Structure formats: C-alpha cells, structure tokens
mmCIF file of C-alpha atoms and ligand atoms in Angstrom:
data_model
loop_
_atom_site.group_PDB
_atom_site.id
_atom_site.type_symbol
_atom_site.label_atom_id
_atom_site.label_comp_id
_atom_site.label_asym_id
_atom_site.label_seq_id
_atom_site.Cartn_x
_atom_site.Cartn_y
_atom_site.Cartn_z
ATOM 1 C CA MET N 26 150.572 126.832 85.166
ATOM 2 C CA SER N 27 151.750 125.129 88.376
ATOM 3 C CA ALA N 28 154.903 126.160 90.244
ATOM 4 C CA ILE N 29 156.552 122.897 89.068
ATOM 5 C CA ASP N 30 156.342 124.157 85.465
ATOM 6 C CA THR N 31 158.288 127.288 86.392
ATOM 7 C CA LEU N 32 161.341 125.340 87.609
ATOM 8 C CA PRO N 33 164.532 125.670 85.533
ATOM 9 C CA SER N 34 165.270 123.078 82.834
ATOM 10 C CA LEU N 35 166.969 119.880 84.012
ATOM 11 C CA SER N 36 170.155 120.729 82.084
ATOM 12 C CA GLN N 37 170.201 124.045 83.942
ATOM 13 C CA VAL N 38 169.715 122.200 87.270
ATOM 14 C CA ILE N 39 172.635 119.909 86.441
ATOM 15 C CA LYS N 40 174.821 122.915 85.624
ATOM 16 C CA THR N 41 173.801 124.942 88.682
ATOM 17 C CA HIS N 42 174.347 122.058 91.126
ATOM 18 C CA GLY N 43 177.380 120.504 89.426
ATOM 19 C CA LEU N 44 175.668 117.128 88.913
ATOM 20 C CA ASP N 45 178.140 115.606 86.461
ATOM 21 C CA ALA N 46 177.044 111.978 86.092
ATOM 22 C CA ARG N 47 178.887 109.335 88.135
ATOM 23 C CA LYS N 48 179.088 105.826 86.778
ATOM 24 C CA SER N 49 179.544 104.331 90.248
ATOM 25 C CA LEU N 50 176.025 105.577 91.136
ATOM 26 C CA GLY N 51 174.459 104.319 87.893
ATOM 27 C CA GLN N 52 173.722 107.902 86.861
ATOM 28 C CA ASN N 53 172.111 108.113 83.427
ATOM 29 C CA PHE N 54 169.675 110.999 83.671
ATOM 30 C CA LEU N 55 166.437 111.597 81.778
ATOM 31 C CA LEU N 56 166.342 115.285 80.881
ATOM 32 C CA ASP N 57 163.287 115.310 78.609
ATOM 33 C CA LEU N 58 160.307 116.261 80.776
ATOM 34 C CA ASN N 59 157.854 114.929 78.163
ATOM 35 C CA LEU N 60 159.459 111.532 78.585
ATOM 36 C CA THR N 61 159.434 111.636 82.394
ATOM 37 C CA SER N 62 155.745 112.691 82.334
ATOM 38 C CA LYS N 63 154.984 109.758 80.059
ATOM 39 C CA ILE N 64 156.692 107.339 82.485
ATOM 40 C CA ALA N 65 154.793 108.901 85.396
ATOM 41 C CA ARG N 66 151.501 108.338 83.518
ATOM 42 C CA LEU N 67 152.427 104.664 83.014
ATOM 43 C CA ALA N 68 152.404 104.319 86.818
ATOM 44 C CA GLY N 69 148.596 104.727 86.778
ATOM 45 C CA ASP N 70 146.331 107.080 88.700
ATOM 46 C CA LEU N 71 148.544 108.616 91.375
ATOM 47 C CA THR N 72 146.099 111.134 92.779
ATOM 48 C CA GLN N 73 145.102 108.996 95.778
ATOM 49 C CA CYS N 74 148.552 107.404 96.225
ATOM 50 C CA ASP N 75 151.840 107.906 97.985
ATOM 51 C CA VAL N 76 154.646 107.204 95.512
ATOM 52 C CA LEU N 77 158.059 105.851 96.468
ATOM 53 C CA GLU N 78 160.794 106.914 94.039
ATOM 54 C CA ILE N 79 164.306 105.509 94.286
ATOM 55 C CA GLY N 80 167.133 107.607 92.848
ATOM 56 C CA PRO N 81 165.426 110.879 91.841
ATOM 57 C CA GLY N 82 168.753 112.411 90.745
ATOM 58 C CA PRO N 83 168.104 115.920 89.371
ATOM 59 C CA GLY N 84 164.357 115.283 89.689
ATOM 60 C CA GLY N 85 162.970 114.726 86.172
ATOM 61 C CA LEU N 86 160.743 111.752 87.004
ATOM 62 C CA THR N 87 159.970 113.333 90.392
ATOM 63 C CA ARG N 88 158.520 116.373 88.611
ATOM 64 C CA GLY N 89 156.497 114.052 86.362
ATOM 65 C CA LEU N 90 155.052 112.149 89.338
ATOM 66 C CA LEU N 91 154.116 115.389 91.105
ATOM 67 C CA ALA N 92 152.645 116.894 87.935
ATOM 68 C CA GLU N 93 150.519 113.748 87.519
ATOM 69 C CA GLY N 94 148.980 114.597 90.888
ATOM 70 C CA ALA N 95 150.700 112.146 93.264
ATOM 71 C CA ARG N 96 149.303 112.687 96.762
ATOM 72 C CA ARG N 97 152.884 112.500 98.080
ATOM 73 C CA VAL N 98 156.265 111.450 96.700
ATOM 74 C CA LEU N 99 158.936 109.998 98.964
ATOM 75 C CA ALA N 100 162.256 110.078 97.113
ATOM 76 C CA ILE N 101 165.384 108.300 98.370
ATOM 77 C CA GLU N 102 168.650 109.542 96.844
ATOM 78 C CA LYS N 103 172.169 108.433 97.713
ATOM 79 C CA ASP N 104 174.024 111.306 96.026
ATOM 80 C CA ALA N 105 174.238 114.269 98.432
ATOM 81 C CA ARG N 106 174.877 116.624 95.483
ATOM 82 C CA CYS N 107 171.269 116.106 94.303
ATOM 83 C CA ILE N 108 169.630 117.115 97.606
ATOM 84 C CA PRO N 109 169.697 120.936 97.087
ATOM 85 C CA ALA N 110 168.339 120.461 93.547
ATOM 86 C CA LEU N 111 165.495 118.317 94.900
ATOM 87 C CA ALA N 112 164.781 120.913 97.629
ATOM 88 C CA GLU N 113 163.880 123.346 94.821
ATOM 89 C CA VAL N 114 161.324 120.825 93.510
ATOM 90 C CA ALA N 115 159.977 120.312 97.053
ATOM 91 C CA ALA N 116 159.540 124.071 97.461
ATOM 92 C CA ALA N 117 157.431 124.174 94.289
ATOM 93 C CA CYS N 118 154.901 121.486 95.234
ATOM 94 C CA ASP N 119 153.184 122.478 98.486
ATOM 95 C CA GLY N 120 154.915 119.921 100.702
ATOM 96 C CA ARG N 121 154.033 116.909 98.524
ATOM 97 C CA LEU N 122 157.698 115.878 98.109
ATOM 98 C CA THR N 123 159.853 114.435 100.901
ATOM 99 C CA VAL N 124 163.469 113.602 100.109
ATOM 100 C CA ILE N 125 165.599 111.248 102.172
ATOM 101 C CA GLU N 126 169.336 111.199 101.571
ATOM 102 C CA GLY N 127 170.687 107.669 101.840
ATOM 103 C CA ASP N 128 171.032 104.225 100.336
ATOM 104 C CA ALA N 129 167.703 102.683 99.278
ATOM 105 C CA LEU N 130 169.066 99.264 100.255
ATOM 106 C CA ASP N 131 169.386 100.407 103.891
ATOM 107 C CA ILE N 132 166.308 102.590 104.357
ATOM 108 C CA ASP N 133 162.907 101.233 105.357
ATOM 109 C CA PRO N 134 160.526 103.603 103.608
ATOM 110 C CA LEU N 135 157.362 102.252 105.213
ATOM 111 C CA ALA N 136 157.459 104.550 108.224
ATOM 112 C CA HIS N 137 157.169 107.489 105.812
ATOM 113 C CA LEU N 138 154.402 106.168 103.541
ATOM 114 C CA ARG N 139 150.625 105.798 103.755
ATOM 115 C CA ALA N 140 148.647 103.243 101.706
ATOM 116 C CA PRO N 141 147.847 102.985 98.867
ATOM 117 C CA ILE N 142 151.438 103.071 97.681
ATOM 118 C CA ARG N 143 152.947 102.820 94.206
ATOM 119 C CA ILE N 144 156.633 102.619 93.349
ATOM 120 C CA ALA N 145 158.136 104.358 90.314
ATOM 121 C CA ALA N 146 161.805 104.730 89.471
ATOM 122 C CA ASN N 147 164.476 105.032 86.848
ATOM 123 C CA LEU N 148 166.578 102.625 88.871
ATOM 124 C CA PRO N 149 170.314 102.751 89.310
ATOM 125 C CA TYR N 150 171.399 99.654 87.371
ATOM 126 C CA ASN N 151 173.731 98.451 90.105
ATOM 127 C CA VAL N 152 170.946 97.975 92.670
ATOM 128 C CA GLY N 153 167.862 97.617 90.460
ATOM 129 C CA THR N 154 167.567 93.827 90.458
ATOM 130 C CA GLU N 155 168.215 93.546 94.186
ATOM 131 C CA LEU N 156 165.475 96.078 94.971
ATOM 132 C CA LEU N 157 163.054 94.325 92.619
ATOM 133 C CA VAL N 158 163.686 90.934 94.258
ATOM 134 C CA ARG N 159 163.101 92.476 97.698
ATOM 135 C CA TRP N 160 159.802 94.032 96.554
ATOM 136 C CA LEU N 161 158.722 90.710 95.021
ATOM 137 C CA THR N 162 159.533 88.658 98.141
ATOM 138 C CA PRO N 163 157.916 90.517 101.057
ATOM 139 C CA PRO N 164 157.028 88.714 104.305
ATOM 140 C CA GLN N 165 153.333 88.885 103.361
ATOM 141 C CA TRP N 166 151.221 89.055 100.223
ATOM 142 C CA PRO N 167 149.641 91.361 99.099
ATOM 143 C CA PRO N 168 152.750 93.541 99.501
ATOM 144 C CA PHE N 169 152.837 97.144 100.735
ATOM 145 C CA TRP N 170 152.772 98.414 97.124
ATOM 146 C CA GLN N 171 150.031 98.253 94.479
ATOM 147 C CA SER N 172 152.302 98.563 91.456
ATOM 148 C CA LEU N 173 155.929 98.971 90.395
ATOM 149 C CA THR N 174 156.821 101.066 87.333
ATOM 150 C CA LEU N 175 160.522 100.609 86.849
ATOM 151 C CA MET N 176 163.178 101.362 84.270
ATOM 152 C CA PHE N 177 165.708 98.582 83.701
ATOM 153 C CA GLN N 178 168.307 97.587 81.158
ATOM 154 C CA ARG N 179 166.288 95.944 78.373
ATOM 155 C CA GLU N 180 167.939 92.592 79.119
ATOM 156 C CA VAL N 181 166.672 92.662 82.732
ATOM 157 C CA ALA N 182 163.195 93.760 81.568
ATOM 158 C CA ASN N 183 163.131 90.787 79.184
ATOM 159 C CA ARG N 184 164.028 88.459 82.058
ATOM 160 C CA ILE N 185 161.065 89.737 84.113
ATOM 161 C CA VAL N 186 158.469 89.018 81.397
ATOM 162 C CA ALA N 187 160.160 85.953 79.837
ATOM 163 C CA ALA N 188 158.138 82.856 78.892
ATOM 164 C CA PRO N 189 159.173 79.247 79.724
ATOM 165 C CA GLY N 190 161.569 77.732 77.196
ATOM 166 C CA SER N 191 163.291 81.046 76.434
ATOM 167 C CA LYS N 192 166.862 81.899 77.379
ATOM 168 C CA ALA N 193 165.734 84.834 79.497
ATOM 169 C CA TYR N 194 163.342 82.691 81.571
ATOM 170 C CA GLY N 195 164.531 82.139 85.129
ATOM 171 C CA ARG N 196 164.148 83.101 88.768
ATOM 172 C CA LEU N 197 163.156 86.711 88.050
ATOM 173 C CA ALA N 198 160.364 85.662 85.644
ATOM 174 C CA ILE N 199 158.946 83.175 88.150
ATOM 175 C CA LEU N 200 159.098 85.545 91.128
ATOM 176 C CA ALA N 201 157.456 88.301 89.082
ATOM 177 C CA GLN N 202 154.837 86.281 87.228
ATOM 178 C CA TRP N 203 153.725 84.200 90.210
ATOM 179 C CA ARG N 204 152.209 87.180 92.011
ATOM 180 C CA THR N 205 152.039 90.100 89.561
ATOM 181 C CA ASP N 206 150.908 91.005 86.083
ATOM 182 C CA ALA N 207 154.173 92.151 84.495
ATOM 183 C CA GLN N 208 154.481 93.934 81.153
ATOM 184 C CA ILE N 209 157.066 95.929 79.254
ATOM 185 C CA VAL N 210 155.281 99.228 78.633
ATOM 186 C CA MET N 211 158.000 101.375 77.046
ATOM 187 C CA SER N 212 161.370 100.921 75.324
ATOM 188 C CA LEU N 213 164.053 103.594 75.300
ATOM 189 C CA PRO N 214 167.208 103.892 73.218
ATOM 190 C CA PRO N 215 170.514 104.883 74.859
ATOM 191 C CA GLU N 216 170.201 108.440 73.435
ATOM 192 C CA ALA N 217 167.202 109.107 75.696
ATOM 193 C CA PHE N 218 169.652 109.408 78.617
ATOM 194 C CA THR N 219 172.460 111.787 79.568
ATOM 195 C CA PRO N 220 175.043 110.362 79.363
ATOM 196 C CA PRO N 221 173.819 107.549 77.099
ATOM 197 C CA PRO N 222 174.402 104.082 78.599
ATOM 198 C CA LYS N 223 175.831 101.264 76.442
ATOM 199 C CA VAL N 224 172.548 99.352 76.460
ATOM 200 C CA HIS N 225 168.879 99.847 75.594
ATOM 201 C CA SER N 226 166.401 100.310 78.425
ATOM 202 C CA ALA N 227 162.771 99.432 79.046
ATOM 203 C CA VAL N 228 160.075 100.340 81.554
ATOM 204 C CA VAL N 229 158.284 97.407 83.187
ATOM 205 C CA HIS N 230 154.945 97.822 84.940
ATOM 206 C CA LEU N 231 154.157 95.159 87.550
ATOM 207 C CA LYS N 232 150.712 95.132 89.144
ATOM 208 C CA ALA N 233 150.408 93.156 92.378
ATOM 209 C CA LEU N 234 147.735 90.452 92.189
ATOM 210 C CA PRO N 235 145.494 90.261 95.275
ATOM 211 C CA GLN N 236 146.719 86.690 95.751
ATOM 212 C CA PRO N 237 149.300 84.438 94.079
ATOM 213 C CA ARG N 238 148.316 82.890 90.736
ATOM 214 C CA PHE N 239 148.914 79.366 92.151
ATOM 215 C CA GLU N 240 149.162 78.126 95.727
ATOM 216 C CA ALA N 241 152.720 77.598 97.041
ATOM 217 C CA ASP N 242 154.836 78.379 100.076
ATOM 218 C CA ALA N 243 156.938 81.390 99.068
ATOM 219 C CA LYS N 244 160.122 80.279 100.845
ATOM 220 C CA ILE N 245 160.013 76.759 99.384
ATOM 221 C CA LEU N 246 159.258 78.092 95.906
ATOM 222 C CA GLU N 247 162.167 80.555 96.118
ATOM 223 C CA ARG N 248 164.485 77.759 97.309
ATOM 224 C CA ILE N 249 163.645 75.235 94.586
ATOM 225 C CA VAL N 250 163.661 77.837 91.825
ATOM 226 C CA ALA N 251 167.068 79.142 92.963
ATOM 227 C CA ALA N 252 168.465 75.584 93.082
ATOM 228 C CA GLY N 253 166.934 74.649 89.723
ATOM 229 C CA PHE N 254 168.264 77.666 87.842
ATOM 230 C CA ASN N 255 171.622 77.629 89.611
ATOM 231 C CA GLN N 256 172.517 74.778 87.259
ATOM 232 C CA ARG N 257 170.069 75.477 84.476
ATOM 233 C CA ARG N 258 171.638 73.112 81.960
ATOM 234 C CA LYS N 259 171.334 70.099 84.252
ATOM 235 C CA MET N 260 168.293 67.889 84.482
ATOM 236 C CA LEU N 261 166.140 68.961 87.406
ATOM 237 C CA ARG N 262 166.464 65.657 89.261
ATOM 238 C CA ALA N 263 170.196 66.427 89.531
ATOM 239 C CA SER N 264 170.016 70.120 90.366
ATOM 240 C CA LEU N 265 167.291 69.531 92.993
ATOM 241 C CA LYS N 266 168.734 66.423 94.615
ATOM 242 C CA GLY N 267 169.750 68.429 97.706
ATOM 243 C CA ILE N 268 166.128 69.514 98.241
ATOM 244 C CA ALA N 269 164.730 66.023 98.997
ATOM 245 C CA PRO N 270 166.197 62.508 98.592
ATOM 246 C CA ASP N 271 163.078 61.374 96.688
ATOM 247 C CA ILE N 272 162.921 64.448 94.458
ATOM 248 C CA SER N 273 162.244 62.409 91.285
ATOM 249 C CA ASP N 274 159.053 60.964 92.850
ATOM 250 C CA ARG N 275 157.947 64.383 93.982
ATOM 251 C CA MET N 276 158.558 65.799 90.522
ATOM 252 C CA GLU N 277 156.462 63.071 88.967
ATOM 253 C CA ALA N 278 153.698 63.727 91.518
ATOM 254 C CA ALA N 279 153.797 67.379 90.434
ATOM 255 C CA GLY N 280 153.477 66.368 86.775
ATOM 256 C CA ILE N 281 157.124 67.183 85.953
ATOM 257 C CA LYS N 282 159.483 64.774 84.182
ATOM 258 C CA PRO N 283 162.671 64.277 86.242
ATOM 259 C CA THR N 284 164.653 64.703 83.022
ATOM 260 C CA ASP N 285 163.181 68.184 82.395
ATOM 261 C CA ARG N 286 165.384 71.237 82.759
ATOM 262 C CA ALA N 287 164.497 74.270 84.897
ATOM 263 C CA GLU N 288 163.672 76.494 81.929
ATOM 264 C CA GLN N 289 161.014 74.052 80.652
ATOM 265 C CA ILE N 290 158.836 74.321 83.765
ATOM 266 C CA ASP N 291 156.148 76.996 83.820
ATOM 267 C CA VAL N 292 155.126 78.911 86.943
ATOM 268 C CA GLU N 293 152.223 76.535 87.596
ATOM 269 C CA GLY N 294 154.626 73.550 87.460
ATOM 270 C CA TRP N 295 157.070 75.168 89.888
ATOM 271 C CA CYS N 296 154.214 75.869 92.299
ATOM 272 C CA ALA N 297 152.976 72.250 92.033
ATOM 273 C CA LEU N 298 156.503 71.058 92.847
ATOM 274 C CA ALA N 299 156.745 73.490 95.796
ATOM 275 C CA ARG N 300 153.530 71.959 97.180
ATOM 276 C CA GLU N 301 154.958 68.430 96.808
ATOM 277 C CA VAL N 302 158.189 69.468 98.569
ATOM 278 C CA ALA N 303 156.136 71.100 101.361
ATOM 279 C CA ARG N 304 154.566 67.697 102.158
ATOM 280 C CA GLY N 305 157.731 67.134 104.184
HETATM 281 N N1 LIG A 415 165.580 109.491 88.355
HETATM 282 C C1 LIG A 415 166.632 110.222 87.688
HETATM 283 C C2 LIG A 415 166.332 110.330 86.208
HETATM 284 O O1 LIG A 415 165.458 109.597 85.752
HETATM 285 O O2 LIG A 415 166.970 111.134 85.541
HETATM 286 C C3 LIG A 415 168.005 109.563 87.914
HETATM 287 C C4 LIG A 415 168.104 108.129 87.484
HETATM 288 S S1 LIG A 415 169.746 107.469 87.564
HETATM 289 C C5 LIG A 415 169.562 106.094 86.458
HETATM 290 C C6 LIG A 415 169.831 106.589 89.122
HETATM 291 C C7 LIG A 415 169.785 107.473 90.382
HETATM 292 O O3 LIG A 415 169.855 106.626 91.529
HETATM 293 C C8 LIG A 415 170.940 108.440 90.523
HETATM 294 O O4 LIG A 415 170.450 109.702 90.897
HETATM 295 C C9 LIG A 415 171.814 107.847 91.640
HETATM 296 O O5 LIG A 415 172.525 108.820 92.366
HETATM 297 C C10 LIG A 415 170.775 107.156 92.493
HETATM 298 N N2 LIG A 415 171.287 106.017 93.287
HETATM 299 C C11 LIG A 415 172.284 105.153 92.968
HETATM 300 N N3 LIG A 415 172.417 104.192 93.905
HETATM 301 C C12 LIG A 415 171.452 104.461 94.842
HETATM 302 C C13 LIG A 415 171.081 103.849 96.071
HETATM 303 N N4 LIG A 415 171.699 102.731 96.501
HETATM 304 N N5 LIG A 415 170.065 104.386 96.782
HETATM 305 C C14 LIG A 415 169.420 105.499 96.342
HETATM 306 N N6 LIG A 415 169.742 106.140 95.201
HETATM 307 C C15 LIG A 415 170.742 105.626 94.448
#
C-alpha cells in the first residue's frame, strides 16, 4: 500500500479543511476515488510524464494521477482553502506533487514542467472553455502538451467532437479537430459530484496530432471561422464579406458554395478557404 492510500477520505478532507463548495469557483467535487482513478487512467501512460492539473480542489483527481504513476503533477488551484489539504497529498508522494496557488488564466506553467507533458483536469466550468481554446491555439504546433483529458459540461464536450451539419458544430469543433484526435471517453451524471451540478458532464480526451490534418495558417483559419460562426444563420458570402472583397470567388476556388452556411463546411473546407484567403 502506498502512502497515498493511507490519506483520509475526501469527505473527511472537506470536513477537516472546511471546503464547503463555492459556486463562484465552479466547485463540484468528485469524492469517489474509484472514479478519479478511472479518469486518471483515461489520460494514458503517465509514468514518463509531467502532468498539469488545473483546479485540484480537495485532491481526488490529483491522488488518481499520482497513483497512476505520474512522474510529477503540477496543480494550480485558485482557492487558498484547498492548499493545506493538497499539502497533505504532497507529503504522501515523495515530492512528486507541486501545488501553485493562483488563477490558471494568469499563470504560465511551462517554467515548472518538463516534457513530455499531459494535461488532466476536472475543469471549473467558468474558465474551462477559455483554457481549452488557449491550449488549442498555441504559438507553435505541436503544442507543449501531448494530450488533454478534461471534464466539461456535456454540452461543451458535444461541441468539441461535433460533426458538420449538427447544431453543436462550430469554432470549438474546428479548432479541436483540425489538430487533435478528440473523443468523449466518459459520461457522468450530476450525482457523481458533490454538490451535484444542474447538468450532465463528460470527459473528453484530445491527443495532439504531430501536424495539422490539413494545411492552413492558424491565425487566418481562426479569423474566418470566428467570422463565419459569429452569424451562423447567414450565408457565408455575407458573414465573411469583411475578410476579402472577392470572398465569393475565393470560396468557389476552395470548393465552397457562397450560399453555404458556416455549419455545412467541414474542417478540410475551412482549411482550403484559409489557404485561398492567405493568397492575399
Ligand atoms: N479537481 C477537483 C475534483 O475533481 O474534485 C475539483 C474540481 S472543481 C470542478 C474545479 C476546481 O477548480 C475547484 O477546486 C476550484 O477552486 C478551482 N478553480 C476555479 N477557478 C480556477 C482558476 N481560475 N484557476 C485555478 N483553479 C480554479
């Protein structure tokens, strides 16, 4: 038995450290260690990896990641009340856990991590999408991480893996599917959390591809996709008219009908259009 297994139960940790859940911090805790171990296993082989965890809270997923043999875990937590609870986990794992108190949106974790790096988190819902978009739009590809294993509201998870033509298909699907393999790997009902949220949740695993699926300039692709889905009910020739005066010609050159709507264009089509726009 490892020292991690001798730690008190998570409900005991919450009681001892007074961690009553705060809505403003998106706190819906996972207290079932079987569940957190399962999520940690979905992150892949961690034994040679540093793992970045955002929002460890009382440390359930953190324990799972350490028990799965993560070389190191760097955990960033905004709630100061959780830090003493996490120090108990750190003391039980031979220095493999480092905790930084602060806002994950403001902290650059790279100075504290060594490649290969994986990211795993039961994300606070209020910052989850913003963090995902940042991880999907780094200055260079391949990114600093090999994979992301992330819990989201089911609706957000559906948007990440959505296919063209569906309601959920949009910017998130294109950003994710252009340069990663993205899959929903687990679904969780509200009762899995304490307190239970109003919505269902799902874990998405995104594996970074060595290079993008189709050639395109990332900035141009992001710009046209944002403009196209900003007015998703309009025909693309209207929503993209600010991108180039001859946008209809460029769409036709990319094999897209100017009367198509954003949600009808697959990732390959968007990339073809980005290349046409890049011609200047
Ligand atoms: N990982 C824990 C679990 O699975 O039980 C807690 C997950 S809870 C959904 C989200 C956690 O993120 C909370 O501990 C919350 O305090 C923390 N958090 C919220 N906003 C944050 C931010 N901007 N930066 C870092 N942590 C944040």
